[in-house]
Tab-separated table of C-alpha atoms and ligand atoms in Angstrom:
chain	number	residue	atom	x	y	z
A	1	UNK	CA	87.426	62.777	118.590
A	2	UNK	CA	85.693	65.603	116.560
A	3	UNK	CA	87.426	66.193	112.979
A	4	UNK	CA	88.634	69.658	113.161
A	5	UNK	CA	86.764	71.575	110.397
A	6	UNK	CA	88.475	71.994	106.840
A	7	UNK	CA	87.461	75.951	106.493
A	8	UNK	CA	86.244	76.775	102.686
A	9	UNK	CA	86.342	80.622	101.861
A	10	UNK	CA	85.080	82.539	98.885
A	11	UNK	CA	87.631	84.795	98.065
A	12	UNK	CA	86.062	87.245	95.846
A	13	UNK	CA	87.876	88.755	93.438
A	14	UNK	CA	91.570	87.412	93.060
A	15	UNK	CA	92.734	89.435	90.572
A	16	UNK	CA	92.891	92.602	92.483
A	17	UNK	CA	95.986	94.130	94.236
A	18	UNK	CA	94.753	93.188	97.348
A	19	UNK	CA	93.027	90.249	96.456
A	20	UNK	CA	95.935	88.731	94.794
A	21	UNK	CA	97.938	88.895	97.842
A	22	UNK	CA	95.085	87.562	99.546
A	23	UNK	CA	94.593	84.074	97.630
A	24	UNK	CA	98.461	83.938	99.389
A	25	UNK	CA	97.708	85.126	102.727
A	26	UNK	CA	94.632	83.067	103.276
A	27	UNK	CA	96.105	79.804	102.139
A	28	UNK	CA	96.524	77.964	105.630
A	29	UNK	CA	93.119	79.262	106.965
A	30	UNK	CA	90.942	76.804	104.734
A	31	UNK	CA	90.332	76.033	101.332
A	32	UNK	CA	89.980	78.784	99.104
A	33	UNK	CA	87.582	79.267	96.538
A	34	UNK	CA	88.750	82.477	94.530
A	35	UNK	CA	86.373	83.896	92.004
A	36	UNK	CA	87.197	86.961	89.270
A	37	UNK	CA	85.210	88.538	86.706
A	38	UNK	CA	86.387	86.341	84.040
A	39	UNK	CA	86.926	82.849	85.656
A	40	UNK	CA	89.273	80.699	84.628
A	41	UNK	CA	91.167	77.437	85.019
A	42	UNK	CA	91.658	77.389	88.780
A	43	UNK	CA	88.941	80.931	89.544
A	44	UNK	CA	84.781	80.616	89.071
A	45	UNK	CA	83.571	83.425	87.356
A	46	UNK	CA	81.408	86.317	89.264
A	47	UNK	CA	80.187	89.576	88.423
A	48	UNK	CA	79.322	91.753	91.524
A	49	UNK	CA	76.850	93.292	89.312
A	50	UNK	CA	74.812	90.457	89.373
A	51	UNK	CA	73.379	89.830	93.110
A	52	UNK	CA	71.424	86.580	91.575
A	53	UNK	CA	74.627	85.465	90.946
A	54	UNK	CA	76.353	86.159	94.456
A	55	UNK	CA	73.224	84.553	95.354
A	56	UNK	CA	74.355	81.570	94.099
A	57	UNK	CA	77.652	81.587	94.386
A	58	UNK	CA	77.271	81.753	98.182
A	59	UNK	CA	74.471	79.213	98.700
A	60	UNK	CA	76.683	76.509	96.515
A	61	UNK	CA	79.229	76.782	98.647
A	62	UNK	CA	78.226	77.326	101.865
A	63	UNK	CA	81.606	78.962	102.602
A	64	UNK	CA	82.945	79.990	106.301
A	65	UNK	CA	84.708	82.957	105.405
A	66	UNK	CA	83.178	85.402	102.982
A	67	UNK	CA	86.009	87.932	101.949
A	68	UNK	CA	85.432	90.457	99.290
A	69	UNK	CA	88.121	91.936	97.912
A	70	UNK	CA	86.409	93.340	94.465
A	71	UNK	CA	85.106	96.961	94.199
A	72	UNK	CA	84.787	99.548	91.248
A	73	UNK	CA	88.324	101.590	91.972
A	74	UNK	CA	88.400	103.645	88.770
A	75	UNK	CA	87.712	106.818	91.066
A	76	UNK	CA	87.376	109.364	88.352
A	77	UNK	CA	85.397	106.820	85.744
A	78	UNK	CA	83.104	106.525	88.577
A	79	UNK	CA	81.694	110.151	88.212
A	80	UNK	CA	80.252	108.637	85.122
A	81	UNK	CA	79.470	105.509	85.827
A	82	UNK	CA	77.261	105.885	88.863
A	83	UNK	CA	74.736	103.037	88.440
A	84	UNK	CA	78.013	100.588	88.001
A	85	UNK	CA	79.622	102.150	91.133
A	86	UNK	CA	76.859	101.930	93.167
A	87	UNK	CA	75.964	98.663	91.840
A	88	UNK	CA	79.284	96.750	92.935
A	89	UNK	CA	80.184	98.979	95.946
A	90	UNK	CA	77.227	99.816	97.561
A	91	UNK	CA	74.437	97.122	96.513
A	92	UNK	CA	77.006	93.626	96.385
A	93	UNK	CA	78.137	94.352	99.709
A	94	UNK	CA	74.420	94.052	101.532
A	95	UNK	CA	74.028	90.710	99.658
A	96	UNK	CA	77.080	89.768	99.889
A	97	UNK	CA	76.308	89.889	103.945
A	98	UNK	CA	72.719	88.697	103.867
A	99	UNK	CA	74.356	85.639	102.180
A	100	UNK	CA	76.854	85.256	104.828
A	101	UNK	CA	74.511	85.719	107.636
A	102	UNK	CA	72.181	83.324	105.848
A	103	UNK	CA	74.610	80.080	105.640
A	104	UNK	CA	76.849	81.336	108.763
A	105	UNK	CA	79.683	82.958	107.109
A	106	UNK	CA	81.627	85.579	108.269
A	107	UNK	CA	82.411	88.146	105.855
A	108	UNK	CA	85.538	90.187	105.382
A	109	UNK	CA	85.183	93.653	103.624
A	110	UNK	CA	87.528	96.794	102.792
A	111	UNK	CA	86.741	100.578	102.013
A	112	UNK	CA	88.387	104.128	102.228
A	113	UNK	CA	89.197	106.884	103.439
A	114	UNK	CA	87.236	108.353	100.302
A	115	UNK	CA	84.410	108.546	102.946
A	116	UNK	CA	85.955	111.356	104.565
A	117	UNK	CA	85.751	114.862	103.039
A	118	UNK	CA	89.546	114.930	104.335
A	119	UNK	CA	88.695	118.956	106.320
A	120	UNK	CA	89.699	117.498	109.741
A	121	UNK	CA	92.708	118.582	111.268
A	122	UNK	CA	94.605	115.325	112.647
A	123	UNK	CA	93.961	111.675	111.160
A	124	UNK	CA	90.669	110.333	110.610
A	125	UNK	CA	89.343	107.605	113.395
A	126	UNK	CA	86.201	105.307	113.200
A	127	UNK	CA	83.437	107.302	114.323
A	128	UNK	CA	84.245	110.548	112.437
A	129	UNK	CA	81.416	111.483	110.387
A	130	UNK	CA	81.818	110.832	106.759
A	131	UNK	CA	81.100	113.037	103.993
A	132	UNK	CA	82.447	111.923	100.902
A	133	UNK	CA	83.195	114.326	97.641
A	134	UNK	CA	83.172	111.464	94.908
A	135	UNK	CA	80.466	109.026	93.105
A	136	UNK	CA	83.355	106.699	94.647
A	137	UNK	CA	83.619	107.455	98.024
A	138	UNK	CA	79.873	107.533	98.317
A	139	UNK	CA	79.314	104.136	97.047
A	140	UNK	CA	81.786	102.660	99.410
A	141	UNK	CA	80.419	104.467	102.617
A	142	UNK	CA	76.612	102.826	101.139
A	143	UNK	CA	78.550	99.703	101.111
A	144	UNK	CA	79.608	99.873	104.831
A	145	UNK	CA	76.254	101.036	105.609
A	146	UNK	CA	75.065	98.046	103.863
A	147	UNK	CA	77.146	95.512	105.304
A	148	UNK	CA	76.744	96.964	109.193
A	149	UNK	CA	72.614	96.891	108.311
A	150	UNK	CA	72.657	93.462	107.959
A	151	UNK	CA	74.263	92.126	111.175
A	152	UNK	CA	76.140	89.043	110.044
A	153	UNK	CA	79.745	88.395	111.711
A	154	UNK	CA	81.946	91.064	109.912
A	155	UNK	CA	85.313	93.351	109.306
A	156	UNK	CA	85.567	95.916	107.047
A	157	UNK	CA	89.441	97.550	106.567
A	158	UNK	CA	89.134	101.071	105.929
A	159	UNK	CA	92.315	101.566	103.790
A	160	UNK	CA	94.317	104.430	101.707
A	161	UNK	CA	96.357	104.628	98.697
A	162	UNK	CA	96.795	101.047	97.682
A	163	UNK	CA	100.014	99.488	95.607
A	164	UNK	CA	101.672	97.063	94.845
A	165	UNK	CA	103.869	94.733	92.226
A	166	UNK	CA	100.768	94.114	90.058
A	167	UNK	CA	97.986	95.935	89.422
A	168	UNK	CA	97.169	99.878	88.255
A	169	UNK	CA	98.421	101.617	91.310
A	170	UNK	CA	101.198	105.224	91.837
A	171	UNK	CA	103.828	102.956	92.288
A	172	UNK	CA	103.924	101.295	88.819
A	173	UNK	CA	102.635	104.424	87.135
A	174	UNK	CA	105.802	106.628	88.881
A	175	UNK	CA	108.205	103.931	87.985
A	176	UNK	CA	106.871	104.039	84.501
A	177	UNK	CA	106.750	107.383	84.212
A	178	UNK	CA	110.573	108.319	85.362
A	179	UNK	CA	111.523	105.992	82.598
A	180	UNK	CA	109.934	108.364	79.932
A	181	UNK	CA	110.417	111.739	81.432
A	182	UNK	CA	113.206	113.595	82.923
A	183	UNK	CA	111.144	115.210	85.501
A	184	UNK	CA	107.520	114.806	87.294
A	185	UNK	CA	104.791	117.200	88.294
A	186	UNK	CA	103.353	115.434	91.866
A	187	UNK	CA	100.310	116.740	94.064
A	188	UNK	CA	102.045	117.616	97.338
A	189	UNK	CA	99.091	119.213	98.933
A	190	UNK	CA	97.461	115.519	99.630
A	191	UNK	CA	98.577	113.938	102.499
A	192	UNK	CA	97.743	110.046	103.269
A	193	UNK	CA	99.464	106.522	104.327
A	194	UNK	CA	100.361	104.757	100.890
A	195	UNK	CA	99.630	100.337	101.795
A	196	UNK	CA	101.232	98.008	100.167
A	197	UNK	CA	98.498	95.278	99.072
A	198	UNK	CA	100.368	92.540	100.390
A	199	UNK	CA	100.856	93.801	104.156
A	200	UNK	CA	97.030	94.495	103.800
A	201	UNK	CA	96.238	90.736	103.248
A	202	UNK	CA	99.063	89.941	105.269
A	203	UNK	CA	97.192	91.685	108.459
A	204	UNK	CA	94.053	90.432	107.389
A	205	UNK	CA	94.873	86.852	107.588
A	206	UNK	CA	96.548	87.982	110.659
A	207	UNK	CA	93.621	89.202	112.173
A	208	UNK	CA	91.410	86.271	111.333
A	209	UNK	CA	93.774	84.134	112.802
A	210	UNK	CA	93.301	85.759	116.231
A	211	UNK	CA	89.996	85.250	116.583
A	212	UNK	CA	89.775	81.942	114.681
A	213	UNK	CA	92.934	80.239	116.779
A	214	UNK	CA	91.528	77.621	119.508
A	215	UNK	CA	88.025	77.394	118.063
A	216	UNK	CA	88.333	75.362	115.321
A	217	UNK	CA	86.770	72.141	116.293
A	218	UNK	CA	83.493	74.231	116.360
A	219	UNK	CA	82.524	76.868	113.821
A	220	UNK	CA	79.820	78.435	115.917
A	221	UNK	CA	82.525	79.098	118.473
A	222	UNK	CA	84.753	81.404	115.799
A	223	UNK	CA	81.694	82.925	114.418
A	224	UNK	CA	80.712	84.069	118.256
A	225	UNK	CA	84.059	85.591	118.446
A	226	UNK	CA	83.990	87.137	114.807
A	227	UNK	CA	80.839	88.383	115.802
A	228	UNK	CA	81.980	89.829	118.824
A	229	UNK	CA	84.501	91.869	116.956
A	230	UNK	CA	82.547	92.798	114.011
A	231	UNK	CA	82.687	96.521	112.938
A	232	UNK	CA	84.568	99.053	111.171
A	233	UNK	CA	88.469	99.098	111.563
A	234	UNK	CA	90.912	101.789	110.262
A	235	UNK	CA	94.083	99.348	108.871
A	236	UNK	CA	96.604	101.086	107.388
A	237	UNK	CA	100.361	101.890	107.355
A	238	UNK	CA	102.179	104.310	110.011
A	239	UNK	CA	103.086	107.529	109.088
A	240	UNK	CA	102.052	109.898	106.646
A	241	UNK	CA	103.219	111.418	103.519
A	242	UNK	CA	102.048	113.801	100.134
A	243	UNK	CA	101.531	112.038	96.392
A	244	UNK	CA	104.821	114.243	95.759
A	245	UNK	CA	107.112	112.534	99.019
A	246	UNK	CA	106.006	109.272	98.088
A	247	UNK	CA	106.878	109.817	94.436
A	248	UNK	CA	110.596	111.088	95.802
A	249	UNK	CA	110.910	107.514	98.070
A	250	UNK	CA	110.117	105.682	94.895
A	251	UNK	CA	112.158	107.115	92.883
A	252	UNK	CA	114.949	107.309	95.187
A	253	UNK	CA	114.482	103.527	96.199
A	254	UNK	CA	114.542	102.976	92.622
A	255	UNK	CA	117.600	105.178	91.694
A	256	UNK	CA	116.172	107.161	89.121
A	257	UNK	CA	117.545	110.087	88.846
A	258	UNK	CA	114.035	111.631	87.936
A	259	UNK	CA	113.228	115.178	89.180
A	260	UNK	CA	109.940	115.336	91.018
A	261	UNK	CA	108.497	118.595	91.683
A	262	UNK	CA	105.700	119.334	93.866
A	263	UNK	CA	102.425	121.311	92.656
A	264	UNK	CA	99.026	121.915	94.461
A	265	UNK	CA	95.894	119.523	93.784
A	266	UNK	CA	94.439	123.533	92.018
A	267	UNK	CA	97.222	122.231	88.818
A	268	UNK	CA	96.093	118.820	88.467
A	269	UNK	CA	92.454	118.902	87.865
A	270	UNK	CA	90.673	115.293	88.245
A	271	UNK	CA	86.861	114.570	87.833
A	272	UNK	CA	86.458	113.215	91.062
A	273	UNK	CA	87.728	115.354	94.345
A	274	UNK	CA	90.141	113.432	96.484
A	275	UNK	CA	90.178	114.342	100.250
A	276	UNK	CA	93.532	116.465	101.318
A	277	UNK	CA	93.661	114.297	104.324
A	278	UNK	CA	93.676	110.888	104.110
A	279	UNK	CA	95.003	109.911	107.504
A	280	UNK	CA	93.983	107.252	109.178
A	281	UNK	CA	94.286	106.310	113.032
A	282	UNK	CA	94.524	102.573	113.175
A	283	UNK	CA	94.747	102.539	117.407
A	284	UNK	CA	91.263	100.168	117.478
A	285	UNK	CA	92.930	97.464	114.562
A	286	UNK	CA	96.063	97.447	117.039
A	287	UNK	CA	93.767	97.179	120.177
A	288	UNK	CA	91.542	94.894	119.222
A	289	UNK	CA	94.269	92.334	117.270
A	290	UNK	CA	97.032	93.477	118.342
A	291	UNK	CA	98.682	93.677	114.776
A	292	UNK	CA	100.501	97.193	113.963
A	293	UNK	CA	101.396	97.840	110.406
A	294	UNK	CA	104.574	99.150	109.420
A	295	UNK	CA	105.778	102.644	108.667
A	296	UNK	CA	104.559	102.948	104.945
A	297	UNK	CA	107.999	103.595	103.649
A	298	UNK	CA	109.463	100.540	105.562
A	299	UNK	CA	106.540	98.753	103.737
A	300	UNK	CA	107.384	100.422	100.351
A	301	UNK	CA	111.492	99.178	100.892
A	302	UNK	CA	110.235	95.545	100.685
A	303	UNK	CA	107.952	95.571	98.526
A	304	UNK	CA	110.580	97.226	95.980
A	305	UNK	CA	113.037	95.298	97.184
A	306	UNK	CA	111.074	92.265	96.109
A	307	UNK	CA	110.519	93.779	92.405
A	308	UNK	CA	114.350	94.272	91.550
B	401	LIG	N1	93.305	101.097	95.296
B	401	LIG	C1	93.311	101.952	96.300
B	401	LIG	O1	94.092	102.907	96.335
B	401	LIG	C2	92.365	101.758	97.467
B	401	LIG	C3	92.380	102.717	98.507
B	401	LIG	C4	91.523	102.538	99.585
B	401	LIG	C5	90.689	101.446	99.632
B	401	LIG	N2	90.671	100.552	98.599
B	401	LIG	C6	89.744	99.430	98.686
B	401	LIG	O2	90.503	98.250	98.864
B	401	LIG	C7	89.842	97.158	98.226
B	401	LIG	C8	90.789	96.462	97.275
B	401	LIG	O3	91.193	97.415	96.299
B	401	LIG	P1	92.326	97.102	95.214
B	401	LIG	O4	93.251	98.241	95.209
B	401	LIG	O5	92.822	95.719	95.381
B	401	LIG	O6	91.433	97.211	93.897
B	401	LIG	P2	91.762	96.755	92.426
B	401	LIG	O7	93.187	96.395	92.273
B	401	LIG	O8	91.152	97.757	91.520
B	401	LIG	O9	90.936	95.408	92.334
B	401	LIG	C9	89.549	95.417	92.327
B	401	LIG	C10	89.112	94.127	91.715
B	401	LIG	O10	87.684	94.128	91.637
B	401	LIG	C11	87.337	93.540	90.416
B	401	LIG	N3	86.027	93.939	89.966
B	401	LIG	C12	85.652	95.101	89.392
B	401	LIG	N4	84.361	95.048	89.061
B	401	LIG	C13	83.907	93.829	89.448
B	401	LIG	C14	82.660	93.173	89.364
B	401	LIG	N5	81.602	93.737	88.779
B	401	LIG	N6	82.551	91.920	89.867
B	401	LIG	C15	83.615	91.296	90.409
B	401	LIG	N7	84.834	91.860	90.486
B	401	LIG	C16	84.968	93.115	90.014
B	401	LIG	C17	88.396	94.009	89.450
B	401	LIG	O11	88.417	93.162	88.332
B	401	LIG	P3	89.012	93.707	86.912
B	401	LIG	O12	90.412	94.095	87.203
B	401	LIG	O13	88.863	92.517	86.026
B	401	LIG	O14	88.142	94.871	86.560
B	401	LIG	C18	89.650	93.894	90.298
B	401	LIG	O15	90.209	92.610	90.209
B	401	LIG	C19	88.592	97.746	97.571
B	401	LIG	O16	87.498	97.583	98.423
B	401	LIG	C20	88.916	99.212	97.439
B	401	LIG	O17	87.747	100.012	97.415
B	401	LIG	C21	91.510	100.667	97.534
């Protein structure tokens, strides 16, 4: 009888929003080997910065599942930090999938909607073109480039406006806010799907599982289905909502009695330009896996709920 194979993945960065929720998610799919920047007790340490090092880390191992959950978010910091951005989101991607290729892996990847310049009328699918307006969204969209160049087996999860319990994200920063102020000026000219970081890991396990169910005697055989998937998926939330309606469901679920009032993206200058539209058709993640995300605010209930 042939020992059915003990899958080890490289989780890459644990520390994250959705990487945290990841280390969960991806418990019963093999043996997780998480990294961060710092390491730690139960986490090896790994710098993205450093493809020598992902170099290593990879070839070590020898890992099934390569799923990368790191990436330079601090959008506006990125204007100013270009070699950095590009560095970790545009460079550690490609070797992070010449690795994988190299030792058979499978690698896992996410991005944004930052791609888009956010003009088009309607959500966003796949094959739009992307033209991104930050240092940020153009490292990512390198990063996809980088990872689809390479060929090995792989997903990468085009997501929007990311929260959760843990982690710097609108969520915590509203909830903290309402506390100190009596009222709240929130950009209601940007519209977008928030995702809570755990139902992101929760539909990427999700979506392993479909194609890794049945062939686990053989690795070759999930790889050939991996493979046969690989691409670019859309994975987000239903629905849609501005900064300044999400703000009002947080607030409300929270029963503050904060006052938030809506202003255009003109009064709240950033360094980096967001796209207005962040919307995101998901039809090919549902298609292809058959896995539909929640409405956002349904999403947003439980993941408060699970704060009180
Ligand atoms: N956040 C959003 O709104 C959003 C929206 C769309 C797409 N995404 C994408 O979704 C994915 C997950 O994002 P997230 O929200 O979970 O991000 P996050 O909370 O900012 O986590 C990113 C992680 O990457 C780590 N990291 C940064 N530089 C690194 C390096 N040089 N080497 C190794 N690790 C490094 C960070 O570590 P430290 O904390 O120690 O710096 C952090 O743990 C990313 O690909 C992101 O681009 C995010």
């Amino acid at each position: 009888m042939v020992e059915p194979l003990r899958r080890r993945i490289l989780l890459i960065s644990a520390d994250g929003q959705v990487g945290w929720e990841l280390q969960r998610c991806l418990q019963p799919l093999g043996e997780i080997v998480a990294t961060t920047l710092e390491g730690g007790a139960t986490q090896r340490t790994l710098n993205l910065a450093d493809p020598d090092a992902i170099c290593a880390i990879v070839r070590e191992l020898r890992p099934q599942l390569v799923v990368n959950a790191a990436a330079y978010t601090a959008v506006d910091q990125a204007e100013d930090d270009v070699d950095l951005a590009m560095a970790i989101n545009a460079v550690a991607p490609g070797v992070l999938a010449e690795e994988a290729k190299r030792c058979g892996a499978a690698l896992v990847h996410y991005s944004t909607e930052y791609v888009f310049d956010g003009g088009k009328i309607g959500a966003y699918r796949e094959e739009d073109v992307p033209n991104p307006l930050s240092v940020y969204g153009r490292s990512k969209l390198a990063g996809e480039q980088a990872v689809q160049q390479v060929g090995a087996a792989h997903l990468i999860f085009r997501t929007s406006w990311v929260y959760g319990a843990r982690g710097k994200n609108f969520l915590l920063t509203m909830l903290r806010l309402a506390r100190e102020r009596p009222e709240l000026n929130v950009i209601d000219d940007q519209t977008g799907a928030p995702n809570w970081s755990r139902m992101l890991a929760e539909a990427t396990a999700q979506a392993l599982v479909t194609q890794l169910r049945g062939a686990d005697e053989k690795w070759s055989n999930a790889l050939e289905r991996l493979q046969s998937v690989s691409g670019l998926y859309h994975l987000s939330a239903a629905g849609a909502v501005s900064w300044c309606g999400f703000a009002r469901r947080i607030l409300e679920f929270a029963e503050s009695s904060c006052r938030v009032n809506g202003i255009t993206t003109a009064q709240y200058p950033l360094r980096a330009t967001r796209p207005m539209n962040s919307r995101l058709v998901t039809e090919k993640f549902s298609r292809i896996f058959g896995l539909d995300l929640p409405a956002w605010d349904e999403a947003l209930k439980l993941c408060m709920a699970e704060m009180k």
